[in-house]
Amino acid sequence: VLTLNTKITEVGEKILASNGKEVNFASALKSCEEAGGTLATPMNEEENNAVLGIVKQYNRYAYLGIKENETLGQFSYMNGMPVNYTKWHQYEPNGKGREKCVEMYKDGSWNDKNCNLNRLTVCEF
């Protein structure tokens, strides 16, 4: 159990975990779903800070479970629901359809990014 303590974070009703691997968005989402969860999706400041703790621990940007939908500049959760909490970095999102995925910076702010880049996998359960 002790070896898992730094790898698993509880926040509210969620459990966050990372395997430490950096992969593209589709692979990150697939590995979270295969484990019975989904990509980490902060719904409030507390959850955002919990994901940030993992980002800082690995010192890597991480994908979030949020994607741009058909309407340019509009982002949704993986279940299709509109995003109601955001923490965009200044002047973001700016991809206008070219950057459909969302990553978390090491300061906890968000950036829209191309989905084929390798980012840290952080899952929620």
PDB file of C-alpha atoms in Angstrom, residues 22-73:
ATOM      1  CA  GLU A  22       3.412   9.745 -21.705  1.00  0.00           C
ATOM      2  CA  VAL A  23       1.324   8.796 -24.742  1.00  0.00           C
ATOM      3  CA  ASN A  24      -0.992  10.453 -27.259  1.00  0.00           C
ATOM      4  CA  PHE A  25      -4.567  11.363 -26.307  1.00  0.00           C
ATOM      5  CA  ALA A  26      -6.240   8.270 -27.775  1.00  0.00           C
ATOM      6  CA  SER A  27      -3.795   5.924 -26.009  1.00  0.00           C
ATOM      7  CA  ALA A  28      -4.139   7.776 -22.704  1.00  0.00           C
ATOM      8  CA  LEU A  29      -7.941   7.618 -22.891  1.00  0.00           C
ATOM      9  CA  LYS A  30      -7.824   3.923 -23.856  1.00  0.00           C
ATOM     10  CA  SER A  31      -5.564   2.973 -20.937  1.00  0.00           C
ATOM     11  CA  CYS A  32      -7.816   4.823 -18.465  1.00  0.00           C
ATOM     12  CA  GLU A  33     -10.941   3.173 -19.883  1.00  0.00           C
ATOM     13  CA  GLU A  34      -9.300  -0.270 -19.815  1.00  0.00           C
ATOM     14  CA  ALA A  35      -8.596   0.318 -16.105  1.00  0.00           C
ATOM     15  CA  GLY A  36     -12.285   1.134 -15.534  1.00  0.00           C
ATOM     16  CA  GLY A  37     -12.034   4.930 -15.471  1.00  0.00           C
ATOM     17  CA  THR A  38     -11.535   7.844 -17.817  1.00  0.00           C
ATOM     18  CA  LEU A  39      -9.049  10.673 -18.276  1.00  0.00           C
ATOM     19  CA  ALA A  40      -8.907  13.089 -15.353  1.00  0.00           C
ATOM     20  CA  THR A  41     -11.570  15.768 -15.728  1.00  0.00           C
ATOM     21  CA  PRO A  42     -11.356  18.574 -13.165  1.00  0.00           C
ATOM     22  CA  MET A  43     -14.845  19.876 -12.338  1.00  0.00           C
ATOM     23  CA  ASN A  44     -13.717  22.450  -9.747  1.00  0.00           C
ATOM     24  CA  GLU A  45     -10.638  24.111  -8.255  1.00  0.00           C
ATOM     25  CA  GLU A  46     -10.090  21.319  -5.719  1.00  0.00           C
ATOM     26  CA  GLU A  47     -10.031  18.641  -8.434  1.00  0.00           C
ATOM     27  CA  ASN A  48      -7.844  20.808 -10.665  1.00  0.00           C
ATOM     28  CA  ASN A  49      -5.342  21.160  -7.812  1.00  0.00           C
ATOM     29  CA  ALA A  50      -5.369  17.381  -7.241  1.00  0.00           C
ATOM     30  CA  VAL A  51      -4.511  16.745 -10.912  1.00  0.00           C
ATOM     31  CA  LEU A  52      -1.884  19.486 -10.669  1.00  0.00           C
ATOM     32  CA  GLY A  53      -0.269  17.591  -7.784  1.00  0.00           C
ATOM     33  CA  ILE A  54       0.277  14.611 -10.093  1.00  0.00           C
ATOM     34  CA  VAL A  55       1.499  16.875 -12.928  1.00  0.00           C
ATOM     35  CA  LYS A  56       4.051  18.421 -10.557  1.00  0.00           C
ATOM     36  CA  GLN A  57       5.094  15.028  -9.179  1.00  0.00           C
ATOM     37  CA  TYR A  58       6.001  13.784 -12.671  1.00  0.00           C
ATOM     38  CA  ASN A  59       7.014  17.268 -13.898  1.00  0.00           C
ATOM     39  CA  ARG A  60       5.074  16.624 -17.125  1.00  0.00           C
ATOM     40  CA  TYR A  61       2.084  18.214 -18.861  1.00  0.00           C
ATOM     41  CA  ALA A  62      -0.987  15.940 -18.757  1.00  0.00           C
ATOM     42  CA  TYR A  63      -4.002  15.414 -20.979  1.00  0.00           C
ATOM     43  CA  LEU A  64      -7.427  16.160 -19.508  1.00  0.00           C
ATOM     44  CA  GLY A  65     -10.646  14.339 -20.423  1.00  0.00           C
ATOM     45  CA  ILE A  66     -11.921  17.312 -22.413  1.00  0.00           C
ATOM     46  CA  LYS A  67     -12.107  17.780 -26.198  1.00  0.00           C
ATOM     47  CA  GLU A  68     -13.204  20.525 -28.553  1.00  0.00           C
ATOM     48  CA  ASN A  69     -16.564  19.668 -30.074  1.00  0.00           C
ATOM     49  CA  GLU A  70     -17.977  20.489 -33.513  1.00  0.00           C
ATOM     50  CA  THR A  71     -18.491  24.139 -32.553  1.00  0.00           C
ATOM     51  CA  LEU A  72     -15.084  25.797 -32.728  1.00  0.00           C
ATOM     52  CA  GLY A  73     -13.922  27.041 -29.357  1.00  0.00           C
TER      53      GLY A  73
END
